[in-house]
């Protein structure tokens, strides 16, 4: 499963040069700081313990929200595929989560919860409907002939899930993760900027905005982009490896079905 539209180094360098030129034309670090100053400031921040504590704080909470949403989304999708009334029950809730703006969720959540774990909740809510919808579509698309074969040969339910459902759902799950990972970081960072939990990247961004510290603002924004990219690449690598194994099982299942039908 190959990724398309990879970012090229020459394209990145082109936009960095454009950024540098605009910064030189404006002659104001408050309006737009140069890339060199941003990198210098980032290097200074990386030498402090507070920097790594803030990165770990934000990363752990956004990752927790993502993983909880994946578990809940898969479980709810399986339940909805098994029972029509569960699907009807969940439909309004999923529609509401998809439709309500992130800022509204953040403000409502601040009324009920502390800001410390706000990014966990917001990341969870943004990822949940994406995982739920895609996994449910994958379950619906499972090959009925393979399920019939499993029923005829009385294959245990656990093996049916592993060798029939899992290989055919994995491409949908991979697609859901590729979309949801970016959403989780955008939503989680927005929640921290509004909620301002102590020791988070969002708190540092808010402080930089209040004091018009543009180098810090750009440096922390770059940290969010880098952390999001690292987390996304790492998770998609794991999911892609799992999807490749499932594809091999799917091909084996098809060969088994063909041999059984011919026999």
CSV table of N, CA and C in Angstrom, one decimal, residues 147-236:
chain,number,residue,atom,x,y,z
A,147,UNK,N,-17.9,-15.8,3.7
A,147,UNK,CA,-18.6,-16.0,4.9
A,147,UNK,C,-19.5,-17.3,4.8
A,148,UNK,N,-20.0,-17.5,3.6
A,148,UNK,CA,-20.8,-18.7,3.4
A,148,UNK,C,-20.0,-19.9,3.5
A,149,UNK,N,-18.8,-19.9,2.9
A,149,UNK,CA,-17.9,-21.0,3.0
A,149,UNK,C,-17.5,-21.3,4.5
A,150,UNK,N,-17.3,-20.2,5.3
A,150,UNK,CA,-16.9,-20.4,6.7
A,150,UNK,C,-18.1,-21.0,7.4
A,151,UNK,N,-19.3,-20.6,7.1
A,151,UNK,CA,-20.5,-21.2,7.7
A,151,UNK,C,-20.7,-22.7,7.4
A,152,UNK,N,-20.4,-23.0,6.1
A,152,UNK,CA,-20.6,-24.4,5.7
A,152,UNK,C,-19.6,-25.3,6.4
A,153,UNK,N,-18.3,-24.8,6.5
A,153,UNK,CA,-17.3,-25.6,7.1
A,153,UNK,C,-17.2,-25.4,8.6
A,154,UNK,N,-18.1,-24.6,9.2
A,154,UNK,CA,-18.2,-24.4,10.6
A,154,UNK,C,-16.9,-23.9,11.2
A,155,UNK,N,-16.3,-22.9,10.5
A,155,UNK,CA,-15.1,-22.3,11.0
A,155,UNK,C,-15.4,-21.5,12.2
A,156,UNK,N,-14.6,-21.6,13.3
A,156,UNK,CA,-14.8,-20.8,14.5
A,156,UNK,C,-14.9,-19.3,14.2
A,157,UNK,N,-15.7,-18.6,15.0
A,157,UNK,CA,-15.9,-17.2,14.8
A,157,UNK,C,-14.6,-16.4,14.9
A,158,UNK,N,-13.8,-16.7,15.8
A,158,UNK,CA,-12.5,-16.0,15.9
A,158,UNK,C,-11.7,-16.1,14.7
A,159,UNK,N,-11.6,-17.2,14.0
A,159,UNK,CA,-10.9,-17.4,12.8
A,159,UNK,C,-11.5,-16.7,11.6
A,160,UNK,N,-12.9,-16.6,11.6
A,160,UNK,CA,-13.6,-15.9,10.6
A,160,UNK,C,-13.2,-14.4,10.7
A,161,UNK,N,-13.2,-13.9,11.9
A,161,UNK,CA,-12.8,-12.5,12.1
A,161,UNK,C,-11.4,-12.2,11.6
A,162,UNK,N,-10.5,-13.1,12.0
A,162,UNK,CA,-9.1,-12.9,11.7
A,162,UNK,C,-8.8,-13.1,10.2
A,163,UNK,N,-9.3,-14.1,9.6
A,163,UNK,CA,-8.9,-14.4,8.2
A,163,UNK,C,-9.9,-13.9,7.1
A,164,UNK,N,-11.1,-13.5,7.5
A,164,UNK,CA,-12.0,-13.0,6.5
A,164,UNK,C,-12.3,-11.5,6.7
A,165,UNK,N,-12.8,-11.2,7.9
A,165,UNK,CA,-13.2,-9.8,8.2
A,165,UNK,C,-11.9,-8.9,8.2
A,166,UNK,N,-10.9,-9.2,8.9
A,166,UNK,CA,-9.8,-8.4,9.1
A,166,UNK,C,-9.1,-8.0,7.8
A,167,UNK,N,-8.8,-9.0,6.9
A,167,UNK,CA,-8.1,-8.6,5.7
A,167,UNK,C,-8.9,-7.6,4.8
A,168,UNK,N,-10.2,-7.7,4.8
A,168,UNK,CA,-11.0,-6.9,4.0
A,168,UNK,C,-11.4,-5.5,4.6
A,169,UNK,N,-11.3,-5.4,5.9
A,169,UNK,CA,-11.5,-4.2,6.6
A,169,UNK,C,-10.3,-3.3,6.7
A,170,UNK,N,-9.1,-3.9,6.7
A,170,UNK,CA,-7.9,-3.1,6.9
A,170,UNK,C,-7.7,-2.0,5.9
A,171,UNK,N,-8.0,-2.2,4.6
A,171,UNK,CA,-7.8,-1.0,3.7
A,171,UNK,C,-8.7,0.2,4.1
A,172,UNK,N,-9.9,-0.1,4.5
A,172,UNK,CA,-10.7,1.0,5.0
A,172,UNK,C,-10.2,1.6,6.3
A,173,UNK,N,-9.6,0.8,7.2
A,173,UNK,CA,-9.1,1.3,8.4
A,173,UNK,C,-7.8,2.1,8.1
A,174,UNK,N,-7.0,1.7,7.2
A,174,UNK,CA,-5.8,2.5,6.8
A,174,UNK,C,-6.3,3.9,6.3
A,175,UNK,N,-7.3,3.9,5.4
A,175,UNK,CA,-7.8,5.2,4.9
A,175,UNK,C,-8.3,6.1,6.0
A,176,UNK,N,-9.0,5.5,6.9
A,176,UNK,CA,-9.5,6.3,8.1
A,176,UNK,C,-8.4,6.9,8.9
A,177,UNK,N,-7.4,6.1,9.2
A,177,UNK,CA,-6.3,6.6,10.0
A,177,UNK,C,-5.5,7.7,9.3
A,178,UNK,N,-5.3,7.5,8.0
A,178,UNK,CA,-4.6,8.6,7.2
A,178,UNK,C,-5.3,9.9,7.3
A,179,UNK,N,-6.6,9.9,7.4
A,179,UNK,CA,-7.4,11.2,7.5
A,179,UNK,C,-7.4,11.6,9.0
A,180,UNK,N,-7.7,10.7,9.9
A,180,UNK,CA,-7.9,11.0,11.3
A,180,UNK,C,-6.7,11.5,12.0
A,181,UNK,N,-5.5,11.0,11.6
A,181,UNK,CA,-4.3,11.4,12.3
A,181,UNK,C,-4.0,12.9,12.3
A,182,UNK,N,-4.2,13.5,11.1
A,182,UNK,CA,-4.0,14.9,11.0
A,182,UNK,C,-5.1,15.7,11.7
A,183,UNK,N,-6.3,15.2,11.6
A,183,UNK,CA,-7.4,15.8,12.4
A,183,UNK,C,-7.2,15.8,13.9
A,184,UNK,N,-6.7,14.8,14.4
A,184,UNK,CA,-6.5,14.7,15.8
A,184,UNK,C,-5.5,15.7,16.3
A,185,UNK,N,-4.4,16.0,15.6
A,185,UNK,CA,-3.5,17.0,16.0
A,185,UNK,C,-4.0,18.4,15.8
A,186,UNK,N,-4.7,18.7,14.7
A,186,UNK,CA,-5.3,20.0,14.6
A,186,UNK,C,-6.3,20.3,15.7
A,187,UNK,N,-7.2,19.3,16.0
A,187,UNK,CA,-8.2,19.5,17.0
A,187,UNK,C,-7.5,19.6,18.4
A,188,UNK,N,-6.6,18.7,18.7
A,188,UNK,CA,-5.9,18.7,20.0
A,188,UNK,C,-5.1,20.0,20.2
A,189,UNK,N,-4.4,20.5,19.2
A,189,UNK,CA,-3.7,21.7,19.4
A,189,UNK,C,-4.6,22.9,19.6
A,190,UNK,N,-5.7,22.9,18.9
A,190,UNK,CA,-6.7,24.0,19.1
A,190,UNK,C,-7.3,24.0,20.5
A,191,UNK,N,-7.5,22.8,21.0
A,191,UNK,CA,-8.1,22.6,22.3
A,191,UNK,C,-7.1,23.2,23.4
A,192,UNK,N,-5.8,22.9,23.2
A,192,UNK,CA,-4.8,23.4,24.1
A,192,UNK,C,-4.7,25.0,24.0
A,193,UNK,N,-4.8,25.5,22.8
A,193,UNK,CA,-4.7,27.0,22.7
A,193,UNK,C,-5.8,27.7,23.4
A,194,UNK,N,-7.0,27.1,23.3
A,194,UNK,CA,-8.2,27.7,24.0
A,194,UNK,C,-8.2,27.4,25.5
A,195,UNK,N,-8.0,26.1,25.8
A,195,UNK,CA,-8.0,25.7,27.2
A,195,UNK,C,-6.8,26.1,28.0
A,196,UNK,N,-5.7,26.3,27.4
A,196,UNK,CA,-4.4,26.7,28.0
A,196,UNK,C,-4.0,25.8,29.2
A,197,UNK,N,-4.0,24.5,29.0
A,197,UNK,CA,-3.5,23.6,30.1
A,197,UNK,C,-2.0,23.9,30.5
A,198,UNK,N,-1.7,23.9,31.7
A,198,UNK,CA,-0.3,24.2,32.2
A,198,UNK,C,0.6,23.2,31.7
A,199,UNK,N,1.8,23.6,31.1
A,199,UNK,CA,2.8,22.7,30.6
A,199,UNK,C,2.6,22.2,29.2
A,200,UNK,N,1.7,22.7,28.5
A,200,UNK,CA,1.4,22.2,27.1
A,200,UNK,C,2.0,23.1,26.0
A,201,UNK,N,2.0,22.5,24.8
A,201,UNK,CA,2.4,23.4,23.7
A,201,UNK,C,1.4,24.5,23.4
A,202,UNK,N,0.1,24.2,23.7
A,202,UNK,CA,-0.9,25.2,23.5
A,202,UNK,C,-0.7,26.4,24.4
A,203,UNK,N,-0.2,26.2,25.6
A,203,UNK,CA,0.1,27.3,26.6
A,203,UNK,C,1.2,28.1,26.0
A,204,UNK,N,2.2,27.5,25.4
A,204,UNK,CA,3.4,28.2,24.9
A,204,UNK,C,2.9,29.1,23.7
A,205,UNK,N,2.0,28.5,22.9
A,205,UNK,CA,1.5,29.3,21.7
A,205,UNK,C,0.7,30.5,22.2
A,206,UNK,N,-0.1,30.3,23.2
A,206,UNK,CA,-0.9,31.4,23.7
A,206,UNK,C,0.0,32.5,24.3
A,207,UNK,N,1.0,32.1,25.0
A,207,UNK,CA,2.0,33.1,25.6
A,207,UNK,C,2.7,33.8,24.5
A,208,UNK,N,3.1,33.2,23.5
A,208,UNK,CA,3.8,33.8,22.3
A,208,UNK,C,2.9,34.8,21.7
A,209,UNK,N,1.6,34.5,21.6
A,209,UNK,CA,0.6,35.4,20.9
A,209,UNK,C,0.4,36.7,21.8
A,210,UNK,N,0.3,36.5,23.1
A,210,UNK,CA,0.0,37.6,24.0
A,210,UNK,C,1.2,38.6,24.0
A,211,UNK,N,2.4,38.0,24.0
A,211,UNK,CA,3.6,38.9,24.1
A,211,UNK,C,4.2,39.2,22.7
A,212,UNK,N,3.4,38.9,21.7
A,212,UNK,CA,3.8,39.2,20.3
A,212,UNK,C,5.2,38.6,20.0
A,213,UNK,N,5.5,37.5,20.5
A,213,UNK,CA,6.8,36.8,20.4
A,213,UNK,C,6.7,35.9,19.1
A,214,UNK,N,6.9,36.5,18.0
A,214,UNK,CA,6.7,35.8,16.7
A,214,UNK,C,7.7,34.6,16.5
A,215,UNK,N,9.0,34.8,16.9
A,215,UNK,CA,9.9,33.6,16.8
A,215,UNK,C,9.4,32.4,17.6
A,216,UNK,N,8.9,32.6,18.8
A,216,UNK,CA,8.4,31.5,19.6
A,216,UNK,C,7.2,31.0,19.0
A,217,UNK,N,6.3,31.8,18.4
A,217,UNK,CA,5.1,31.4,17.8
A,217,UNK,C,5.3,30.4,16.6
A,218,UNK,N,6.3,30.8,15.8
A,218,UNK,CA,6.6,30.0,14.6
A,218,UNK,C,7.4,28.8,15.1
A,219,UNK,N,8.2,28.9,16.1
A,219,UNK,CA,9.0,27.7,16.5
A,219,UNK,C,8.1,26.7,17.1
A,220,UNK,N,7.1,27.0,17.9
A,220,UNK,CA,6.2,26.1,18.5
A,220,UNK,C,5.2,25.5,17.4
A,221,UNK,N,4.9,26.3,16.5
A,221,UNK,CA,4.1,25.8,15.4
A,221,UNK,C,4.8,24.8,14.6
A,222,UNK,N,6.1,25.0,14.4
A,222,UNK,CA,7.0,24.0,13.7
A,222,UNK,C,7.1,22.7,14.5
A,223,UNK,N,7.1,22.9,15.8
A,223,UNK,CA,7.1,21.7,16.6
A,223,UNK,C,5.9,20.9,16.5
A,224,UNK,N,4.7,21.5,16.4
A,224,UNK,CA,3.4,20.8,16.2
A,224,UNK,C,3.4,20.1,14.9
A,225,UNK,N,3.9,20.8,13.8
A,225,UNK,CA,3.9,20.2,12.5
A,225,UNK,C,4.8,18.9,12.5
A,226,UNK,N,6.0,19.1,13.1
A,226,UNK,CA,7.0,18.0,13.1
A,226,UNK,C,6.5,16.8,14.0
A,227,UNK,N,5.9,17.1,15.1
A,227,UNK,CA,5.4,16.0,16.0
A,227,UNK,C,4.2,15.3,15.3
A,228,UNK,N,3.3,16.1,14.7
A,228,UNK,CA,2.2,15.5,13.9
A,228,UNK,C,2.7,14.6,12.8
A,229,UNK,N,3.7,15.1,12.1
A,229,UNK,CA,4.2,14.3,10.9
A,229,UNK,C,4.9,13.0,11.4
A,230,UNK,N,5.6,13.1,12.5
A,230,UNK,CA,6.3,11.9,13.0
A,230,UNK,C,5.2,10.9,13.5
A,231,UNK,N,4.3,11.4,14.2
A,231,UNK,CA,3.2,10.5,14.8
A,231,UNK,C,2.4,9.9,13.6
A,232,UNK,N,2.1,10.7,12.6
A,232,UNK,CA,1.4,10.1,11.5
A,232,UNK,C,2.1,9.1,10.7
A,233,UNK,N,3.4,9.4,10.4
A,233,UNK,CA,4.2,8.4,9.6
A,233,UNK,C,4.4,7.1,10.4
A,234,UNK,N,4.7,7.3,11.7
A,234,UNK,CA,4.9,6.1,12.5
A,234,UNK,C,3.6,5.2,12.6
A,235,UNK,N,2.5,5.8,12.8
A,235,UNK,CA,1.2,5.0,12.9
A,235,UNK,C,0.9,4.4,11.6
A,236,UNK,N,1.0,5.2,10.5
A,236,UNK,CA,0.7,4.7,9.2
A,236,UNK,C,1.6,3.6,8.8
